[in-house]
Tab-separated table of C-alpha atoms in Angstrom:
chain	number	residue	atom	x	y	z
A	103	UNK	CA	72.233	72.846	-50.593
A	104	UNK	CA	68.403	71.270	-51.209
A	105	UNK	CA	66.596	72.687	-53.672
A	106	UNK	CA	63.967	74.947	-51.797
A	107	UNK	CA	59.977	74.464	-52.228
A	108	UNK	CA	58.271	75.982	-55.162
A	109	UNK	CA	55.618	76.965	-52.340
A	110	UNK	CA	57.997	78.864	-50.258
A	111	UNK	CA	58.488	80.986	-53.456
A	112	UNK	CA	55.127	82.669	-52.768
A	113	UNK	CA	56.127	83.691	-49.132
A	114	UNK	CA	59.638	84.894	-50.449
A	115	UNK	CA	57.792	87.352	-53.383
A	116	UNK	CA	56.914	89.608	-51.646
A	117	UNK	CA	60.313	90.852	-51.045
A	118	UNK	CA	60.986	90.536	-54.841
A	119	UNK	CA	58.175	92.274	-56.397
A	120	UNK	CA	60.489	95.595	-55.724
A	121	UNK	CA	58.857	97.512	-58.795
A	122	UNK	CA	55.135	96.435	-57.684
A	123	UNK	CA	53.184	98.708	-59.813
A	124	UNK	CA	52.985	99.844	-63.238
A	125	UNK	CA	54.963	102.728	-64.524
A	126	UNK	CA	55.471	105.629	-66.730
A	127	UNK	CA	55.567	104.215	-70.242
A	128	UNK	CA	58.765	103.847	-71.709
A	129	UNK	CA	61.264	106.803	-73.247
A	130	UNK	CA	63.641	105.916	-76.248
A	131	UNK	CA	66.576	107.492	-75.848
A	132	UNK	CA	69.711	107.416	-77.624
A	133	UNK	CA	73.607	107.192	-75.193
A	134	UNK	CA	74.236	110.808	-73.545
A	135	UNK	CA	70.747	112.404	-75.176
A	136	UNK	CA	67.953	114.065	-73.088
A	137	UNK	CA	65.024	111.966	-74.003
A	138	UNK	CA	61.597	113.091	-73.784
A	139	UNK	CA	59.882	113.910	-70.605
A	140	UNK	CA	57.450	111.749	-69.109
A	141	UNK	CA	55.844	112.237	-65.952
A	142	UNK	CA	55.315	109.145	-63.107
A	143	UNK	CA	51.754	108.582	-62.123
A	144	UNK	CA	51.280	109.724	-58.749
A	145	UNK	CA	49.414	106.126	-57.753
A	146	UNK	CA	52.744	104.631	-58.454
A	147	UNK	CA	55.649	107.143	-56.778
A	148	UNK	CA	52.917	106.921	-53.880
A	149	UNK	CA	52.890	103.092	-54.080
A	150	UNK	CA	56.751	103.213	-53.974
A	151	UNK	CA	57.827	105.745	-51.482
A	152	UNK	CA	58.731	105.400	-47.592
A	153	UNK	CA	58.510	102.335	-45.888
A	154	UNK	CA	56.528	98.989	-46.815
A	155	UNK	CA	52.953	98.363	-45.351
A	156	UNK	CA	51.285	100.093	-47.680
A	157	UNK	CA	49.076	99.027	-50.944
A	158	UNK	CA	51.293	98.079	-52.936
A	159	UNK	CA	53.194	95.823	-50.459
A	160	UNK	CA	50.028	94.316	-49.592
A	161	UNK	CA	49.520	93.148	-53.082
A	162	UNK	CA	53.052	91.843	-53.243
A	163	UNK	CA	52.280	89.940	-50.528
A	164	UNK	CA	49.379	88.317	-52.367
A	165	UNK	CA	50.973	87.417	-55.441
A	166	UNK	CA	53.058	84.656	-56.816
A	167	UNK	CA	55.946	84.176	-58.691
A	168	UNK	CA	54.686	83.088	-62.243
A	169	UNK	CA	56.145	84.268	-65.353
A	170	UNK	CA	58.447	81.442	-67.078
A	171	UNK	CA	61.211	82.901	-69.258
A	172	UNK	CA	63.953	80.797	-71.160
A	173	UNK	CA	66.066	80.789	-68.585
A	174	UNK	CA	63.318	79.860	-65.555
A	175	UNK	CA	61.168	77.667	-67.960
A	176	UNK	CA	59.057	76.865	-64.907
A	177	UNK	CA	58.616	80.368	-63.233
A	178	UNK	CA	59.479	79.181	-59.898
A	179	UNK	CA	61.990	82.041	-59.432
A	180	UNK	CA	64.803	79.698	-58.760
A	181	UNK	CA	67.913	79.843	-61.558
A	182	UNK	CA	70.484	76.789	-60.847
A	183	UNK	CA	73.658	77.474	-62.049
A	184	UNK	CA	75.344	74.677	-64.225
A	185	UNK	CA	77.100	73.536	-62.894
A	186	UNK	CA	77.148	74.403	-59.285
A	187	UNK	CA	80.021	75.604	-57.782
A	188	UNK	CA	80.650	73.165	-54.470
A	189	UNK	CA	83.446	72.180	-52.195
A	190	UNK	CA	84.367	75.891	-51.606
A	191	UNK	CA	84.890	77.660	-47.913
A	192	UNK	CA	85.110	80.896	-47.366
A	193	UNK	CA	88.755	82.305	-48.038
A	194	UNK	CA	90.270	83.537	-44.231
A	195	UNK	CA	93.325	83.817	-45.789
A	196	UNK	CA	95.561	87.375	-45.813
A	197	UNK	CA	97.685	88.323	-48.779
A	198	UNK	CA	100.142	90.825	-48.869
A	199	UNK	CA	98.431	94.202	-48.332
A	200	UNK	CA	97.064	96.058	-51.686
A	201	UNK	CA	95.446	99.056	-51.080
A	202	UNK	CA	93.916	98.629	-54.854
A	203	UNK	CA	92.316	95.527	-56.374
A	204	UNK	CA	89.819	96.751	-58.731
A	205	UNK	CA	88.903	97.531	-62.349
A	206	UNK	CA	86.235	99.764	-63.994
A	207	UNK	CA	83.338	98.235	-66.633
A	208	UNK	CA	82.833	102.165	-68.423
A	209	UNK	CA	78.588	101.878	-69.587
A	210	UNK	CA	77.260	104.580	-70.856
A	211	UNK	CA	72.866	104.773	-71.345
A	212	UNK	CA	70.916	102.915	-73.725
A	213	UNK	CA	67.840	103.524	-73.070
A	214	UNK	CA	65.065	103.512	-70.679
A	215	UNK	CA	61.814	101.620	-69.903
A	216	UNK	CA	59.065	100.284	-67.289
A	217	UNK	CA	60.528	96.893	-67.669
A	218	UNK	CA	62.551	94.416	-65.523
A	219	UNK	CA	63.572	91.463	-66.922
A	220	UNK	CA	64.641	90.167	-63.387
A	221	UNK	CA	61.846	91.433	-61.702
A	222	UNK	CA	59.463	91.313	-64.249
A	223	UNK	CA	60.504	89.040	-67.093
A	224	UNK	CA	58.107	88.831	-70.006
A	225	UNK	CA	55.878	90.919	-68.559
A	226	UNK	CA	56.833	94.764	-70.514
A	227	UNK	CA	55.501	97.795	-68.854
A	228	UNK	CA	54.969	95.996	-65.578
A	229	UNK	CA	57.579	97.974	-63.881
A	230	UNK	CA	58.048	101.574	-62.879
A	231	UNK	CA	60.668	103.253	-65.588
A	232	UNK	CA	64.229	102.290	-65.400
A	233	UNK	CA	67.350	103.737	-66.943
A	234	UNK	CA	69.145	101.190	-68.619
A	235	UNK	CA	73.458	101.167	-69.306
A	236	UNK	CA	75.557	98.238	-71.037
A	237	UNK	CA	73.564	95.603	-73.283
A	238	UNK	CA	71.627	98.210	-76.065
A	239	UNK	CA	68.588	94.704	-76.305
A	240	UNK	CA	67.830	94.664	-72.401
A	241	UNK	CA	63.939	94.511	-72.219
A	242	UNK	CA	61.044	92.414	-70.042
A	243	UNK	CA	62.063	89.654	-72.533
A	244	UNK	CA	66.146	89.475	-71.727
A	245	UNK	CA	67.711	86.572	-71.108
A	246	UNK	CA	71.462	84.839	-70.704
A	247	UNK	CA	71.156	84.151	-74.289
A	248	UNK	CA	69.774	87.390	-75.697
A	249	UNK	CA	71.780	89.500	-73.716
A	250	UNK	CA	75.159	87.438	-75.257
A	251	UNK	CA	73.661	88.148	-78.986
A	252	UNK	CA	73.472	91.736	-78.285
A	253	UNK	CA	75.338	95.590	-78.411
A	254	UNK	CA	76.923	97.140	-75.682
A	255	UNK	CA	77.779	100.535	-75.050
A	256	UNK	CA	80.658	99.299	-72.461
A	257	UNK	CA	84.015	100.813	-74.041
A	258	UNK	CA	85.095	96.792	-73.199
A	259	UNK	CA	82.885	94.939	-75.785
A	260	UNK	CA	82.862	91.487	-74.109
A	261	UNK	CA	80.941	93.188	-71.350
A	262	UNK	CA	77.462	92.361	-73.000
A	263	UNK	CA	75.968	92.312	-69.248
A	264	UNK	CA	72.810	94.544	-68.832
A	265	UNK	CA	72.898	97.598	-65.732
A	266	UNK	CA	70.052	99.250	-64.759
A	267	UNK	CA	68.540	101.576	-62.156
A	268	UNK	CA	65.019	103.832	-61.590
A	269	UNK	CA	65.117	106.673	-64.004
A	270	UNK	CA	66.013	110.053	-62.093
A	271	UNK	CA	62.453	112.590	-62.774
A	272	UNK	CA	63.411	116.252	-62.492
A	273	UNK	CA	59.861	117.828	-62.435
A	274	UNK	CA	58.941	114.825	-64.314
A	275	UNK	CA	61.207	114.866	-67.425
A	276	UNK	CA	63.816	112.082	-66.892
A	277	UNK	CA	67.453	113.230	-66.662
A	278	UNK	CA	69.768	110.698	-67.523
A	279	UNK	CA	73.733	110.432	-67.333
A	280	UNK	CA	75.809	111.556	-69.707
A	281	UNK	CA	78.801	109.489	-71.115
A	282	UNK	CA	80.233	106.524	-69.383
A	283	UNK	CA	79.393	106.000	-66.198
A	284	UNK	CA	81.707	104.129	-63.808
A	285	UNK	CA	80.722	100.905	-62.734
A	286	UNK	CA	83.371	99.660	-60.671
A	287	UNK	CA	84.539	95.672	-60.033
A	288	UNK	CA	86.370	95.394	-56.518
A	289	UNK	CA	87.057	92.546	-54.002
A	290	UNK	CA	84.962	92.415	-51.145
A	291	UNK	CA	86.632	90.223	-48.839
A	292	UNK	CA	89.984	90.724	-47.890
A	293	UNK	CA	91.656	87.952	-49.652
A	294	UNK	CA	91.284	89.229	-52.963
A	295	UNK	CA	92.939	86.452	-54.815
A	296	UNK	CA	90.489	84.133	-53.858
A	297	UNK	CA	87.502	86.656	-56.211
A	298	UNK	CA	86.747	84.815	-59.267
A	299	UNK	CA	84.279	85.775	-62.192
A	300	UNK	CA	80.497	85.729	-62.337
A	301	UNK	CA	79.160	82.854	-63.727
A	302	UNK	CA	77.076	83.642	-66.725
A	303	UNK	CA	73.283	84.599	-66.314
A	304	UNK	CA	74.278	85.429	-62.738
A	305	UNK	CA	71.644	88.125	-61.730
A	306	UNK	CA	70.545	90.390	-58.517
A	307	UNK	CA	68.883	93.438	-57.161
A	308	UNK	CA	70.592	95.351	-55.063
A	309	UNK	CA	68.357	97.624	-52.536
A	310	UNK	CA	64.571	98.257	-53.016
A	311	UNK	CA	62.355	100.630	-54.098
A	312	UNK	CA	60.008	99.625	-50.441
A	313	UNK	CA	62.699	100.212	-48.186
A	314	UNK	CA	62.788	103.099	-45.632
A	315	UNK	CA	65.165	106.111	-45.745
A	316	UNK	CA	66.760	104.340	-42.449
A	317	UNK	CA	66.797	100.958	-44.357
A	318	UNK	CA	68.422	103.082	-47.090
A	319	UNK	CA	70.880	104.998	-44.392
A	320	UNK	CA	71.807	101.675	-42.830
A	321	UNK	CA	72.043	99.583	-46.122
A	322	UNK	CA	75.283	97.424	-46.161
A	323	UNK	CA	75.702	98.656	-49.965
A	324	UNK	CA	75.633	102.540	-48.622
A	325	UNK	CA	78.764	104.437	-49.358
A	326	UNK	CA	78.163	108.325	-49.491
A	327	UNK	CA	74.354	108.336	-50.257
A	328	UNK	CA	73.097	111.747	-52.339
A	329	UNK	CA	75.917	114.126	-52.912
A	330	UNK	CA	76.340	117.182	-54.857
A	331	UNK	CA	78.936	119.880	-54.010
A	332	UNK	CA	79.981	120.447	-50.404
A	333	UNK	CA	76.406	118.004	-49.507
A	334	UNK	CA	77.556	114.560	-48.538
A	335	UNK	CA	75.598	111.328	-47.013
A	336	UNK	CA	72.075	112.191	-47.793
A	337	UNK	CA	69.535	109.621	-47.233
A	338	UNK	CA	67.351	112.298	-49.725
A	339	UNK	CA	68.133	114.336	-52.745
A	340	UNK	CA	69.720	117.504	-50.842
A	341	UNK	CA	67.061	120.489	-50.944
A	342	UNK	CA	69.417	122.521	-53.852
A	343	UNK	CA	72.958	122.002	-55.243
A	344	UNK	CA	75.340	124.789	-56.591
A	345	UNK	CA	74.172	126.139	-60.220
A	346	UNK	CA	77.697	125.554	-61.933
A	347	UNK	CA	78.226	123.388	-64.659
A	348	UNK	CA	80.628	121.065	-62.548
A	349	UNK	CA	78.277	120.363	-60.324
A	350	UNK	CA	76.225	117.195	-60.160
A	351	UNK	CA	73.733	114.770	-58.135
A	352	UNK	CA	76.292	111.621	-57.632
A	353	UNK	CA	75.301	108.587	-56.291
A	354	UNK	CA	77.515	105.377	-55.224
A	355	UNK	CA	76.120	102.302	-53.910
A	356	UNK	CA	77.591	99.229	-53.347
A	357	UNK	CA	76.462	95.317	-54.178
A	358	UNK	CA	77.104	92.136	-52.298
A	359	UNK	CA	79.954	89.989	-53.270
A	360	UNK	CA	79.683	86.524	-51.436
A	361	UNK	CA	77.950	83.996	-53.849
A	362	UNK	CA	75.849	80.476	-52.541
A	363	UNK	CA	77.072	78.818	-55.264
A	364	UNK	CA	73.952	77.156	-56.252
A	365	UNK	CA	71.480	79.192	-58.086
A	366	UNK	CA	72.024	82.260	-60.391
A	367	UNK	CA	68.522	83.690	-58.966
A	368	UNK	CA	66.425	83.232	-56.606
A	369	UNK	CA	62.502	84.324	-55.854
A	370	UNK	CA	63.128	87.363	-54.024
A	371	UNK	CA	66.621	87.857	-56.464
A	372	UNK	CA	68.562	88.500	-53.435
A	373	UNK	CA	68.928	84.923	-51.376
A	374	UNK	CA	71.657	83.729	-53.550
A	375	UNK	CA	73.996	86.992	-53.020
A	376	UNK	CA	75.221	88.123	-49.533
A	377	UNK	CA	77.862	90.829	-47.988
A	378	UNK	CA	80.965	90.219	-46.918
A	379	UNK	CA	80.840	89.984	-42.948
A	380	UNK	CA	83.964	90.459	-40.395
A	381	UNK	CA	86.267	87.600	-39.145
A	382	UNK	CA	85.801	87.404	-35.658
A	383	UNK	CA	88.602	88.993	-33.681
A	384	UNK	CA	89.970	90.477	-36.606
A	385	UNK	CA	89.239	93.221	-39.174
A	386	UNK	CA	88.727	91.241	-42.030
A	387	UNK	CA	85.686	90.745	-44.854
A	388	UNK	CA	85.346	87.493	-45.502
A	389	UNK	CA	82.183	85.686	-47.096
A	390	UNK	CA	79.689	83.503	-44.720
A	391	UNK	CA	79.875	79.942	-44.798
A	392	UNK	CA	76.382	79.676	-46.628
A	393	UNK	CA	77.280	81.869	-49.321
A	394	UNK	CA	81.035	80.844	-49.826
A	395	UNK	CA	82.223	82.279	-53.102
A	396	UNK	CA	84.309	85.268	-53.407
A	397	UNK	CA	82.699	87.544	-56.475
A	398	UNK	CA	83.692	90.836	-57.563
A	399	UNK	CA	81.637	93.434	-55.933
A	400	UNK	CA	79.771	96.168	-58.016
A	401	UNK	CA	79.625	99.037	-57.146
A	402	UNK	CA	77.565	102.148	-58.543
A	403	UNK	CA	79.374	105.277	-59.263
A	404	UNK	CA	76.638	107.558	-61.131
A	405	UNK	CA	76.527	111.333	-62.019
A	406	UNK	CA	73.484	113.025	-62.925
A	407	UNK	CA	73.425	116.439	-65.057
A	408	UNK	CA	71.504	118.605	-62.492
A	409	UNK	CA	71.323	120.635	-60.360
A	410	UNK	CA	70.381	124.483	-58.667
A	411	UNK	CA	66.455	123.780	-56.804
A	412	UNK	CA	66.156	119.941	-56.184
A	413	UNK	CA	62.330	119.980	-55.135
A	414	UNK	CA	61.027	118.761	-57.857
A	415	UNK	CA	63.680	116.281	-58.250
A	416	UNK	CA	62.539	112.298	-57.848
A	417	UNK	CA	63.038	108.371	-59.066
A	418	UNK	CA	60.969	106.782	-60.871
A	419	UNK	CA	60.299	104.693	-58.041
A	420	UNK	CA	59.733	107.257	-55.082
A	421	UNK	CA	62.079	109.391	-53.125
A	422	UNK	CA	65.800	109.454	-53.041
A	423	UNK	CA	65.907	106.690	-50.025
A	424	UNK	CA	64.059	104.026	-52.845
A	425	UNK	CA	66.986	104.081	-54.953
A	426	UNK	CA	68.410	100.527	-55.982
A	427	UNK	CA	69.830	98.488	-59.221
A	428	UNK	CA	69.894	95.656	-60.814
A	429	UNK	CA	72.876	93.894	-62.528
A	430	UNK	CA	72.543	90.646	-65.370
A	431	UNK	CA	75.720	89.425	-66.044
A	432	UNK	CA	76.512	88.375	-69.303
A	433	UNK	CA	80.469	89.422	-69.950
A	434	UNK	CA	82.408	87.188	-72.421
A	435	UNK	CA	83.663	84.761	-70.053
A	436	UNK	CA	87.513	84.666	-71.506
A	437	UNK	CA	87.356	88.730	-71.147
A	438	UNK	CA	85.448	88.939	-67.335
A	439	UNK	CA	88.422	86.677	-66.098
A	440	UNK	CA	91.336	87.822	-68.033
A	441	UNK	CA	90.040	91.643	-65.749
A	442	UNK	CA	89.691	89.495	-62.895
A	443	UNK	CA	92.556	88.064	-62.715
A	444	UNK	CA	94.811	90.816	-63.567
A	445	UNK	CA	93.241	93.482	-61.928
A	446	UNK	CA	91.353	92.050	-58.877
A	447	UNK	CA	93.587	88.803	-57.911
A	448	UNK	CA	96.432	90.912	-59.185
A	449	UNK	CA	95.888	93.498	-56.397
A	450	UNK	CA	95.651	96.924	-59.171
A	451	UNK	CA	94.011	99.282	-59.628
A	452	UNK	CA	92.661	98.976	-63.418
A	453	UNK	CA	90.732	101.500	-65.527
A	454	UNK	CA	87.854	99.893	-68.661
A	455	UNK	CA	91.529	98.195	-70.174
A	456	UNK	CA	92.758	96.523	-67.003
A	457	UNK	CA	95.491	98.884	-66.807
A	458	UNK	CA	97.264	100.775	-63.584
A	459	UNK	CA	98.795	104.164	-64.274
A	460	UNK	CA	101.057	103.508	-61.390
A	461	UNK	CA	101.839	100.041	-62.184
A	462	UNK	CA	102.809	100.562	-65.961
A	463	UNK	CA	105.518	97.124	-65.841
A	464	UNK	CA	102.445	94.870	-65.075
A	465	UNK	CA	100.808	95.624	-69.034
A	466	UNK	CA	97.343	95.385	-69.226
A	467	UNK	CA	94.552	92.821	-69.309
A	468	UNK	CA	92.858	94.529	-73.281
A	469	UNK	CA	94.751	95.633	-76.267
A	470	UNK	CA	93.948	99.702	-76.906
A	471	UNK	CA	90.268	98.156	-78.440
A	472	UNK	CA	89.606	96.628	-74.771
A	473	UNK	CA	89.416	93.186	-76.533
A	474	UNK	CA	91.750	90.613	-75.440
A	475	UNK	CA	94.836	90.743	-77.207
């Protein structure tokens, strides 16, 4: 695949300056602890919400890609991977059927911040607030190699990869989620022995903060949109949710799976990843030709302590339809595969250790301190 032009990267930023404006300053918090409340400028939920036309996508449009970091040390947005993965086609092969093929990375919150170190690296503050899970150092100034020097809060420890998302505003104090949240690793395509790990300082956004509530609706990631209760598939935050203490605003969201094989990022940080797509006559996912490697696909899973009156409840980054992540891989590489292989290729369904319940015989990928035995 030729390496694109560094000019088409101005043309493609507009799509990747998803967190145009500047944001609510940043909120220390601590794993599972209500930190203090901060409210979102109304310039910038404004800038963010419904769908893109408006100022701040105009001024997207006008700017260019160019922040260098360590790991894009000429800021033209494009990441090659090293080496490049070539010679692959997409799998159309059909395995014996496993309803399961799937493990969970268990995260829970760091901290949060108006920083985006795909988005926005080494520029701090330059992004509306974001709720940040996994790596404890992610900040405007992350990279592949700071990320694999740092914490986690990921019950696996070799999952050093940084998780993040638009902080969730309930009358402008942020709410974060409590405990581990589930981050699940599946196979997208049917042939889920041919998934194999992320290569390191692999990075994406999945979504965007300009996209329309039927962008949102329609999204290939979408799985059950806003729910809370008996409330299912909302494209917005539903208008109230039962006041009981079981209750809560849940969220899942899928990412794509299918890799290029060529760069780890790209300008608009979404050119290098695609979704699965159907086989022709049949009913299976299998990856496009331009984008032939099978990765595990991410998916969201996140609960959020509130509910009772939603009115006043927003993101960072607009209304519930804006709602989107970003994922920077940085797992130990011996750990990611040893989960991958057991779990996904394996065809089980895994919990944080790589172990299925109902599949007891088959062991598990971690010892009991999810380290590799």
């Amino acid at each position: 695949m030729p390496r694109r032009s560094k000019a088409l990267s101005g043309t493609l930023i507009a799509g990747a300056l998803l967190c145009a404006t500047l944001g609510a300053g940043g909120i220390a918090a601590t794993a599972g602890a209500a930190a203090p409340g901060t409210t979102a400028p109304a310039s910038h939920t404004a800038a963010h919400s419904g769908h893109p036309g408006g100022s701040s996508h105009a001024m997207a449009a006008s700017m260019k890609f160019t922040a260098a970091s360590p790991d894009d040390p000429d800021g033209d947005g494009y990441i090659p991977a090293n080496p490049p993965v070539t010679g692959v086609t997409p799998s159309t092969q059909d395995p014996p059927h496993r309803y399961f093929h799937e493990f969970q990375a268990n995260c829970g919150v760091t901290h949060t911040a108006p920083d985006d170190p795909i988005v926005f690296p080494q520029q701090p503050g330059k992004s509306h607030d974001h709720t940040f899970m996994g790596n404890t150092t992610t900040d405007a100034y992350s990279s592949t190699a700071s990320l694999a020097a740092g914490g986690t809060t990921c019950k696996a420890p070799g999952d050093l990869s940084g998780y993040w998302m638009p902080t969730l505003l309930n009358d402008g104090k942020p709410v974060l989620p409590v405990g581990p949240q589930t981050i699940y690793y599946k196979a997208g395509v049917t042939d889920y022995t041919s998934v194999r790990p992320f290569p390191k300082g692999l990075r994406f956004v999945v979504g965007s903060p300009m996209q329309s509530a039927a962008e949102f609706r329609d999204h290939p990631g979408f799985v059950e949109g806003w729910e809370c209760g008996d409330s299912y598939f909302n494209t917005e935050f539903p208008a109230s949710c039962p006041s009981r203490a079981d209750v809560q605003l849940n969220i899942r969201f899928q990412a794509p799976s299918c890799w290029d094989g060529t760069y780890l990022d790209t300008p608009d940080h979404k050119s290098h990843m695609a979704y699965p797509v159907v086989k022709p006559g049949t009913n299976d996912n299998v990856c496009p030709a331009d984008h032939p490697v099978a990765l595990p696909m991410i998916e969201f899973k996140m609960a959020f302590p509130v509910n009772g009156d939603m009115s006043r409840v927003t993101l960072a980054s607009g209304s519930g339809h804006s709602f989107h992540y970003d994922f920077f891989n940085a797992w130990d590489d011996a750990t990611l595969k040893a989960l991958v292989d057991h779990c996904l290729v394996g065809g089980l369904q895994c919990d944080a250790r790589g172990y299925d319940q109902t599949h007891p015989e088959a062991g598990a990928a971690l010892d009991e301190n999810y380290r590799l035995p």
